C-alpha positions as semicolon CSV with decimal commas, in nm:
position;residue;x (nm);y (nm);z (nm)
1;M;-0,221;1,965;-2,772
2;P;-0,497;2,209;-2,693
3;S;-0,619;2,264;-2,289
4;P;-0,985;1,995;-2,231
5;P;-1,246;2,315;-2,288
6;T;-1,385;2,363;-1,913
7;L;-1,653;2,230;-1,807
8;P;-1,993;2,479;-1,760
9;P;-2,151;2,479;-1,394
10;W;-2,405;2,251;-1,486
11;L;-2,219;2,004;-1,572
12;L;-1,988;2,071;-1,260
13;P;-2,179;1,746;-1,077
14;R;-1,972;1,555;-1,280
15;R;-1,657;1,644;-1,092
16;P;-1,549;1,408;-0,758
17;Y;-1,608;1,742;-0,514
18;H;-1,963;1,677;-0,609
19;A;-1,971;1,336;-0,573
20;A;-1,750;1,414;-0,221
21;A;-2,012;1,620;-0,080
22;F;-2,297;1,471;-0,159
23;G;-2,126;1,136;0,032
24;L;-1,995;1,334;0,323
25;F;-2,395;1,481;0,365
26;A;-2,532;1,124;0,316
27;V;-2,288;0,931;0,537
28;V;-2,363;1,234;0,818
29;A;-2,752;1,153;0,762
30;A;-2,677;0,819;0,787
31;V;-2,536;0,848;1,122
32;L;-2,771;1,095;1,270
33;Y;-3,076;0,951;1,179
34;G;-3,037;0,569;1,146
35;P;-3,085;0,508;1,491
36;Y;-3,417;0,660;1,506
37;L;-3,598;0,547;1,140
38;H;-3,827;0,294;1,343
39;T;-3,910;0,500;1,687
40;L;-4,256;0,698;1,627
41;P;-4,293;0,991;1,698
42;E;-4,060;1,195;2,007
43;G;-3,937;1,471;2,104
44;I;-4,121;1,834;2,090
45;H;-4,436;1,875;1,894
46;V;-4,540;1,503;1,870
47;W;-4,877;1,581;1,805
48;P;-4,825;1,749;1,423
49;Q;-4,583;1,471;1,345
50;A;-4,834;1,175;1,420
51;D;-5,103;1,337;1,228
52;R;-4,851;1,323;0,893
53;L;-4,741;0,966;0,975
54;A;-5,165;0,842;1,030
55;L;-5,201;1,021;0,744
56;A;-4,944;0,735;0,501
57;I;-5,094;0,485;0,745
58;N;-5,462;0,547;0,633
59;F;-5,345;0,602;0,276
60;F;-5,226;0,255;0,331
61;D;-5,502;0,079;0,499
62;G;-5,744;0,341;0,348
63;G;-5,701;0,192;-0,084
64;F;-5,467;0,479;-0,163
65;H;-5,738;0,808;-0,201
66;F;-5,500;1,114;-0,247
67;W;-5,786;1,325;-0,265
68;Y;-5,964;1,212;-0,007
69;P;-5,648;1,187;0,281
70;R;-5,763;1,079;0,596
71;T;-5,591;1,041;0,951
72;S;-5,704;0,812;1,219
73;G;-5,951;0,968;1,439
74;F;-6,261;0,948;1,272
75;S;-6,538;1,118;1,504
76;P;-6,604;1,501;1,422
77;G;-6,499;1,695;1,721
78;P;-6,199;1,933;1,799
79;F;-5,916;1,841;1,546
80;S;-6,081;1,580;1,389
81;S;-6,317;1,509;1,121
82;I;-6,565;1,290;0,988
83;G;-6,383;0,941;0,890
84;G;-6,077;1,103;0,937
85;V;-6,091;1,277;0,572
86;T;-5,949;1,580;0,615
87;G;-5,786;1,867;0,432
88;V;-5,423;1,836;0,437
89;E;-5,085;2,022;0,225
90;F;-4,989;1,803;-0,083
91;P;-4,938;1,519;0,054
92;I;-4,650;1,344;-0,128
93;Q;-4,486;1,244;0,143
94;A;-4,770;1,037;0,344
95;Y;-4,838;0,948;-0,014
96;L;-4,487;0,805;-0,134
97;A;-4,434;0,655;0,249
98;G;-4,787;0,442;0,179
99;L;-4,671;0,360;-0,081
100;S;-4,355;0,246;-0,016
101;G;-4,604;-0,041;0,210
102;L;-4,686;-0,224;-0,087
103;L;-4,245;-0,327;-0,148
104;F;-4,160;-0,293;0,208
105;G;-4,427;-0,428;0,408
106;R;-4,672;-0,165;0,611
107;E;-4,455;-0,185;0,919
108;N;-4,173;-0,038;0,770
109;I;-4,387;0,277;0,678
110;L;-4,268;0,497;0,930
111;P;-3,886;0,464;0,823
112;V;-3,940;0,458;0,466
113;F;-4,108;0,785;0,552
114;R;-3,853;0,991;0,771
115;T;-3,551;0,868;0,495
116;L;-3,783;1,011;0,266
117;D;-3,740;1,355;0,431
118;A;-3,366;1,298;0,518
119;V;-3,247;1,243;0,167
120;M;-3,429;1,536;0,064
121;A;-3,241;1,728;0,375
122;V;-2,915;1,616;0,222
123;V;-3,074;1,685;-0,130
124;G;-3,073;2,072;0,023
125;F;-2,744;2,055;0,161
126;W;-2,584;1,928;-0,118
127;Y;-2,709;2,244;-0,344
128;L;-2,632;2,456;-0,087
129;F;-2,289;2,323;-0,161
130;R;-2,344;2,376;-0,519
131;I;-2,410;2,779;-0,490
132;V;-2,145;2,823;-0,249
133;F;-1,888;2,572;-0,421
134;E;-1,940;2,659;-0,776
135;R;-1,949;3,052;-0,738
136;T;-1,587;2,989;-0,501
137;G;-1,396;2,709;-0,605
138;N;-1,361;2,612;-0,228
139;F;-1,482;2,270;-0,084
140;A;-1,518;2,391;0,282
141;A;-1,662;2,722;0,158
142;G;-1,953;2,464;-0,004
143;L;-1,942;2,233;0,330
144;L;-2,009;2,556;0,580
145;P;-2,432;2,599;0,536
146;G;-2,531;2,215;0,530
147;A;-2,298;2,201;0,876
148;F;-2,511;2,524;0,956
149;L;-2,832;2,390;0,983
150;L;-2,713;2,055;1,102
151;A;-2,584;2,207;1,397
152;S;-3,011;2,386;1,416
153;P;-3,188;2,127;1,653
154;T;-3,495;2,274;1,520
155;F;-3,406;2,190;1,188
156;I;-3,266;1,774;1,219
157;A;-3,515;1,690;1,459
158;Y;-3,743;1,766;1,169
159;A;-3,530;1,687;0,914
160;G;-3,565;1,337;0,943
161;S;-3,919;1,309;1,083
162;T;-4,298;1,339;0,930
163;L;-4,341;1,711;0,882
164;P;-4,284;1,895;0,571
165;D;-4,185;2,209;0,664
166;P;-3,754;2,041;0,615
167;F;-3,858;1,875;0,308
168;S;-3,999;2,159;0,149
169;L;-3,707;2,423;0,226
170;S;-3,496;2,197;0,061
171;L;-3,669;2,182;-0,237
172;T;-3,639;2,610;-0,189
173;F;-3,289;2,548;-0,192
174;V;-3,290;2,345;-0,498
175;G;-3,517;2,610;-0,695
176;Y;-3,288;2,928;-0,536
177;Y;-2,995;2,711;-0,740
178;Y;-3,085;2,705;-1,036
179;W;-3,262;3,074;-1,049
180;L;-2,953;3,164;-0,970
181;R;-2,718;2,996;-1,207
182;Y;-2,910;3,170;-1,471
183;F;-2,781;3,462;-1,395
184;E;-2,451;3,345;-1,415
185;P;-2,253;3,479;-1,761
186;N;-2,284;3,118;-1,880
187;G;-2,642;3,097;-1,759
188;R;-2,936;2,914;-1,955
189;F;-3,277;3,003;-1,976
190;A;-3,402;2,708;-1,934
191;D;-3,287;2,723;-1,580
192;L;-3,543;3,001;-1,505
193;P;-3,873;2,720;-1,576
194;V;-3,701;2,513;-1,362
195;A;-3,671;2,654;-1,116
196;L;-3,989;2,811;-1,074
197;V;-4,119;2,420;-1,115
198;V;-3,951;2,316;-0,795
199;L;-4,062;2,603;-0,616
200;S;-4,428;2,591;-0,722
201;L;-4,417;2,197;-0,595
202;A;-4,262;2,346;-0,272
203;A;-4,542;2,558;-0,201
204;L;-4,765;2,247;-0,291
205;I;-4,605;2,087;0,034
206;K;-4,583;2,385;0,233
207;T;-4,802;2,679;0,147
208;T;-4,538;2,883;0,260
209;C;-4,279;2,867;0,031
210;G;-4,535;3,011;-0,265
211;L;-4,425;3,358;-0,076
212;H;-4,073;3,249;-0,194
213;L;-4,206;3,166;-0,594
214;L;-4,355;3,525;-0,570
215;A;-4,060;3,651;-0,486
216;V;-3,813;3,491;-0,738
217;F;-4,038;3,554;-0,985
218;G;-4,074;3,919;-0,825
219;I;-3,736;3,975;-0,902
220;T;-3,720;3,832;-1,220
221;V;-3,977;4,073;-1,340
222;L;-3,775;4,339;-1,206
223;Y;-3,482;4,245;-1,419
224;N;-3,705;4,225;-1,695
225;F;-3,792;4,612;-1,644
226;F;-3,480;4,707;-1,591
227;E;-3,305;4,502;-1,888
228;P;-3,588;4,515;-2,182
229;T;-3,360;4,271;-2,398
230;R;-3,323;4,049;-2,098
231;F;-3,569;3,814;-2,215
232;T;-3,762;3,768;-2,558
233;T;-4,128;3,749;-2,603
234;R;-4,122;3,330;-2,603
235;Q;-3,977;3,353;-2,316
236;R;-4,179;3,552;-2,137
237;L;-4,516;3,336;-2,222
238;V;-4,336;3,045;-2,098
239;L;-4,216;3,209;-1,755
240;L;-4,581;3,322;-1,741
241;G;-4,689;2,992;-1,855
242;V;-4,519;2,809;-1,598
243;L;-4,550;3,019;-1,306
244;G;-4,949;3,069;-1,370
245;A;-4,951;2,665;-1,360
246;G;-4,765;2,676;-1,053
247;L;-4,996;2,962;-0,869
248;G;-5,288;2,760;-1,014
249;A;-5,213;2,422;-0,886
250;V;-5,161;2,549;-0,527
251;L;-5,507;2,702;-0,546
252;V;-5,677;2,432;-0,653
253;F;-5,505;2,207;-0,406
254;Y;-5,607;2,494;-0,156
255;L;-5,975;2,541;-0,254
256;H;-5,996;2,122;-0,254
257;N;-5,864;2,111;0,072
258;Q;-6,130;2,384;0,164
259;W;-6,380;2,164;0,064
260;L;-6,310;1,880;0,216
261;N;-6,263;2,034;0,554
262;E;-6,653;2,195;0,521
263;T;-6,757;1,855;0,384
264;Y;-6,575;1,650;0,670
265;R;-6,570;1,899;0,943
266;A;-6,228;1,864;0,982
267;E;-6,038;2,065;1,211
268;Q;-5,738;1,851;1,201
269;F;-5,481;2,110;1,024
270;L;-5,455;2,496;1,024
271;A;-5,559;2,676;0,695
272;T;-5,626;3,024;0,778
273;A;-5,391;3,287;0,908
274;M;-5,375;3,444;1,235
275;P;-5,277;3,731;1,217
276;V;-5,030;3,933;1,521
277;V;-5,161;4,164;1,769
278;P;-4,896;4,425;1,748
279;V;-4,793;4,502;2,090
280;V;-4,850;4,137;2,288
281;T;-4,728;3,908;2,010
282;W;-4,388;4,119;1,982
283;H;-4,349;4,110;2,308
284;T;-4,452;3,756;2,370
285;F;-4,185;3,601;2,058
286;I;-3,956;3,821;2,241
287;M;-4,002;3,626;2,578
288;R;-4,044;3,312;2,398
289;F;-3,778;3,330;2,226
290;F;-3,479;3,416;2,468
291;D;-3,657;3,181;2,763
292;T;-3,765;2,854;2,510
293;W;-3,655;2,877;2,160
294;R;-3,322;3,053;2,098
295;F;-3,056;2,759;2,092
296;E;-3,333;2,543;1,998
297;Y;-3,360;2,734;1,651
298;F;-2,952;2,779;1,640
299;S;-2,659;2,678;1,804
300;R;-2,462;2,859;1,959
301;T;-2,186;2,870;1,689
302;D;-2,462;2,878;1,431
303;Y;-2,522;3,260;1,585
304;R;-2,212;3,352;1,578
305;L;-2,141;3,287;1,201
306;L;-2,489;3,465;1,131
307;I;-2,337;3,760;1,311
308;A;-2,060;3,747;1,138
309;S;-2,148;3,674;0,846
310;A;-2,450;3,985;0,864
311;L;-2,165;4,221;0,971
312;L;-1,946;4,108;0,641
313;C;-2,183;4,189;0,426
314;L;-2,296;4,536;0,578
315;V;-1,946;4,653;0,587
316;L;-1,889;4,462;0,188
317;A;-2,238;4,569;0,099
318;R;-2,092;4,809;-0,242
319;R;-1,925;4,462;-0,347
320;S;-2,244;4,266;-0,264
321;W;-2,429;4,439;-0,494
322;Q;-2,152;4,515;-0,768
323;R;-2,067;4,127;-0,717
324;F;-2,398;3,918;-0,634
325;R;-2,687;4,153;-0,703
326;P;-2,976;3,840;-0,770
327;L;-2,833;3,699;-0,402
328;V;-2,837;4,015;-0,314
329;L;-3,241;4,093;-0,385
330;L;-3,296;3,767;-0,289
331;V;-3,203;3,835;0,061
332;L;-3,347;4,140;0,046
333;A;-3,701;3,946;-0,041
334;T;-3,672;3,679;0,175
335;L;-3,627;3,892;0,468
336;A;-3,970;4,050;0,322
337;I;-4,144;3,742;0,393
338;G;-4,022;3,647;0,709
339;Y;-4,167;3,996;0,851
340;V;-4,502;3,922;0,629
341;F;-4,534;3,600;0,781
342;Y;-4,468;3,697;1,138
343;G;-4,784;3,905;1,011
344;L;-4,943;3,620;0,923
345;M;-4,911;3,382;1,187
346;G;-4,690;3,571;1,478
347;P;-4,891;3,353;1,767
348;Q;-4,776;3,014;1,622
349;I;-4,463;3,104;1,579
350;N;-4,412;3,149;1,983
351;I;-4,548;2,780;1,988
352;H;-4,430;2,587;1,725
353;D;-4,067;2,610;1,626
354;Y;-4,076;2,412;1,319
355;Y;-4,265;2,725;1,177
356;I;-3,908;2,920;1,136
357;I;-3,835;2,630;0,900
358;C;-4,004;2,766;0,620
359;S;-4,008;3,138;0,719
360;F;-3,703;3,259;0,869
361;M;-3,406;2,987;0,803
362;P;-3,363;3,148;0,422
363;P;-3,258;3,440;0,453
364;V;-3,023;3,351;0,735
365;L;-2,880;3,068;0,529
366;L;-2,859;3,321;0,219
367;V;-2,681;3,575;0,408
368;L;-2,399;3,286;0,533
369;V;-2,408;3,236;0,129
370;L;-2,379;3,570;0,044
371;A;-2,091;3,630;0,344
372;L;-1,882;3,300;0,196
373;L;-1,931;3,429;-0,203
374;L;-1,772;3,784;-0,059
375;L;-1,456;3,594;0,141
376;S;-1,380;3,446;-0,205
377;T;-1,335;3,795;-0,345
378;M;-1,087;3,893;-0,090
379;S;-0,711;3,908;-0,193
380;W;-0,406;3,791;-0,037
381;R;-0,086;3,907;-0,085
382;A;0,025;3,569;0,047
383;A;-0,112;3,206;-0,032
384;W;-0,120;3,126;0,377
385;P;-0,454;3,300;0,512
386;R;-0,644;3,205;0,172
387;H;-0,550;2,825;0,334
388;V;-0,594;2,914;0,732
389;L;-0,951;3,008;0,623
390;T;-1,035;2,690;0,411
391;L;-0,832;2,485;0,760
392;S;-1,101;2,695;0,958
393;L;-1,395;2,658;0,698
394;L;-1,347;2,264;0,689
395;L;-1,327;2,240;1,089
396;T;-1,582;2,468;1,124
397;S;-1,871;2,240;0,923
398;G;-1,671;1,952;1,113
399;Y;-1,784;2,063;1,414
400;L;-2,106;2,176;1,380
401;A;-2,202;1,819;1,163
402;Y;-2,034;1,641;1,441
403;S;-2,203;1,820;1,744
404;S;-2,591;1,780;1,558
405;I;-2,522;1,427;1,736
406;E;-2,613;1,524;2,077
407;K;-2,833;1,831;1,992
408;L;-3,080;1,530;1,797
409;A;-3,059;1,306;2,126
410;G;-3,164;1,554;2,331
411;R;-3,454;1,664;2,092
412;M;-3,519;1,270;2,062
413;S;-3,501;1,194;2,495
414;D;-3,715;1,290;2,786
415;D;-3,472;1,485;2,968
416;H;-3,477;1,813;2,785
417;P;-3,645;2,134;2,940
418;P;-3,870;2,335;2,897
419;A;-4,022;2,163;2,649
420;S;-4,025;1,784;2,737
421;R;-4,217;1,919;3,056
422;G;-4,518;1,907;2,863
423;Y;-4,497;1,599;2,704
424;T;-4,785;1,393;2,734
425;H;-4,703;1,042;2,528
426;R;-4,487;0,840;2,743
427;W;-4,749;0,648;2,910
428;M;-4,874;0,511;2,542
429;R;-4,494;0,358;2,405
430;G;-4,521;0,039;2,325
431;G;-4,906;0,040;2,284
432;A;-4,928;-0,130;2,008
433;A;-4,743;-0,427;2,095
434;T;-4,906;-0,413;2,442
435;L;-5,291;-0,439;2,258
436;K;-5,106;-0,714;2,086
437;Q;-5,066;-0,886;2,403
438;A;-5,387;-0,836;2,506
439;G;-5,516;-0,983;2,216
440;V;-5,728;-0,661;2,052
441;P;-5,722;-0,708;1,725
442;Q;-5,611;-0,495;1,491
443;Q;-5,956;-0,371;1,347
444;A;-6,069;-0,261;1,691
445;R;-6,207;0,087;1,758
446;L;-6,072;0,247;2,069
447;L;-6,160;0,520;2,302
448;V;-5,847;0,663;2,414
449;L;-5,907;0,855;2,763
450;G;-5,654;1,096;2,844
451;D;-5,515;1,307;2,539
452;W;-5,635;1,575;2,358
453;A;-5,395;1,505;2,006
454;P;-5,647;1,336;1,730
455;N;-5,362;1,068;1,647
456;T;-5,101;1,078;1,844
457;A;-5,269;0,818;2,075
458;L;-5,382;0,661;1,756
459;V;-5,089;0,626;1,592
460;Y;-4,894;0,495;1,900
461;F;-5,155;0,191;1,918
462;D;-5,174;0,134;1,590
463;R;-5,519;0,142;1,599
464;R;-5,839;0,371;1,453
465;G;-6,058;0,539;1,699
466;I;-6,142;0,837;1,898
467;T;-5,910;1,055;2,130
468;W;-6,068;1,236;2,468
469;L;-5,966;1,437;2,677
470;A;-6,213;1,372;2,932
471;Y;-6,254;1,535;3,310
472;L;-6,191;1,197;3,473
473;P;-6,352;1,289;3,874
474;E;-6,685;1,414;3,689
475;L;-6,685;1,119;3,455
476;T;-6,994;0,850;3,421
477;V;-6,973;0,499;3,326
478;A;-7,306;0,567;3,124
479;E;-7,129;0,869;2,964
480;L;-6,871;0,692;2,856
481;E;-7,083;0,456;2,690
482;R;-7,275;0,699;2,524
483;H;-6,998;0,806;2,406
484;M;-6,816;0,490;2,261
485;S;-7,183;0,393;2,119
486;A;-7,187;0,679;1,902
487;D;-6,911;0,551;1,738
488;S;-6,942;0,210;1,746
489;L;-6,607;0,188;1,955
490;Q;-6,522;-0,157;2,125
491;Y;-6,195;-0,069;2,388
492;V;-6,106;0,218;2,584
493;V;-5,790;0,256;2,686
494;M;-5,647;0,525;2,975
495;P;-5,283;0,533;3,165
496;G;-5,349;0,352;3,499
497;E;-5,330;0,656;3,686
498;S;-5,665;0,758;3,513
499;Y;-5,793;0,374;3,560
500;A;-5,751;0,487;3,927
501;Q;-5,967;0,792;3,914
502;L;-6,240;0,590;3,810
503;A;-6,259;0,374;4,105
504;P;-6,527;0,466;4,270
505;Q;-6,748;0,375;3,990
506;K;-6,614;0,062;4,017
507;D;-6,883;-0,208;4,014
508;A;-7,102;0,032;3,719
509;L;-6,773;-0,014;3,508
510;L;-6,722;-0,351;3,553
511;E;-7,121;-0,406;3,471
512;A;-7,036;-0,237;3,093
513;F;-6,660;-0,340;3,089
514;T;-6,439;-0,628;3,128
515;P;-6,106;-0,538;3,208
516;V;-5,822;-0,675;2,981
517;L;-5,520;-0,559;3,088
518;V;-5,467;-0,333;3,436
519;Q;-5,123;-0,205;3,405
520;S;-4,895;0,134;3,310
521;V;-5,221;0,089;2,998
522;A;-5,593;0,005;3,127
523;V;-5,763;-0,142;2,862
524;L;-6,146;-0,232;2,877
525;R;-6,390;-0,409;2,668
526;R;-6,730;-0,347;2,594
527;R;-6,917;-0,630;2,721
528;H;-7,238;-0,511;2,497
529;P;-7,117;-0,323;2,238
530;E;-7,430;-0,402;1,979
531;R;-7,669;-0,153;2,286
532;L;-7,700;0,181;2,219
533;A;-7,691;0,400;2,552
534;W;-7,838;0,668;2,468
């Protein structure tokens, strides 16, 4: 009786190992992110998380105008815009989260948003698993790249948040998978257009990933140059067409965003390069890395794995080039991307930990993947070394995944120095419920004192309005009224400590405002909102 045919790689998802890996990653994600689904933006960089959540809420509240996204702050000024309309990278996550409000209610936009990002992270883990497993047949080795990412405090903190970076990175891993699969002995040309389409979507969502799209296409062109018979004329035209459509979509959306930013005087989302000052910025980055970000980027175990992987790749460089040439070229290309990105955005990397997600994490993960593939090529005289290696990989993956729970809890807590020393949103917690109990209408427009971020306080208090980091010792009641009159604001909200600083002007303040609530949060209502105070 003839033996059944071997399944080609693209049918391997039917095998139970793939289902088991996806199930394991899904369970870990559920345990990791389940407790935080309803938690408003927390941890390091609440500001950009709140900006993205504000997009989703205002899609729901404002009629789902995809081409005119808006946030909750609606006055022109630093980090704000006219009417809140702003240019922003392809906001598909926020739009889908906003649409979910039609099915599950407005109050569930946030948990759906977090779930979307967490699900995409699982997809990214799974495709990393497939890259390794389908070339080694080792289940434990396939789990390690995903577990490696789970142990990165930076990645896990944002993978279940509202930022686009982990979402786009996961799509990049999907694109890598299909591109690498084409170069397998039984690969199909159809995988290349799929890879370019997925990478184009990743570039739309996060512009940084456009560099990975160009890298993959550039390497493909190199293969065409050195192997002229690899592609037919029709296939070349297909690839050029897909790439042109992808880059065209990115360019059109970029120009649309530039028009929005100019028309609505929007400054909320950074849309320009900030090149490095070579000596000063590099020195600053190194100092900031060791002082703040070293163990936020990756865990100690991650660094040990990375060093071991890099050494193995160097020792077996010749074998790498002979057996896994496309992957080696991709590693080199992504290393170059990291260098280019640093040159374009160096000063911001010092401040924003999530900037490394789409720039420096791809080469790190690819080096680990290459090392795992090289391990699979080693010959063992006995079976036990292979079993010991498999068990070690499995235990390491389990440890990394388990450690992610504590790491995420730390990132979500108030006790996470040194970054937590600068948290300014603590007084806002429970703000929406506080305003509701105080009888402040949902449609009321707020002026929030004591915060610079354009959307953080407005998301926490669940109202539209303006934030203003005024210098309270010099703020007069007349100036406060003028600021509110300009945008027809009815209520002013501030920390209780800020209200206490206005005590010298108590009589004038009570003449112009009615105290609604004076506790840890102070809420005042304008007595004469119809009056223009110029």
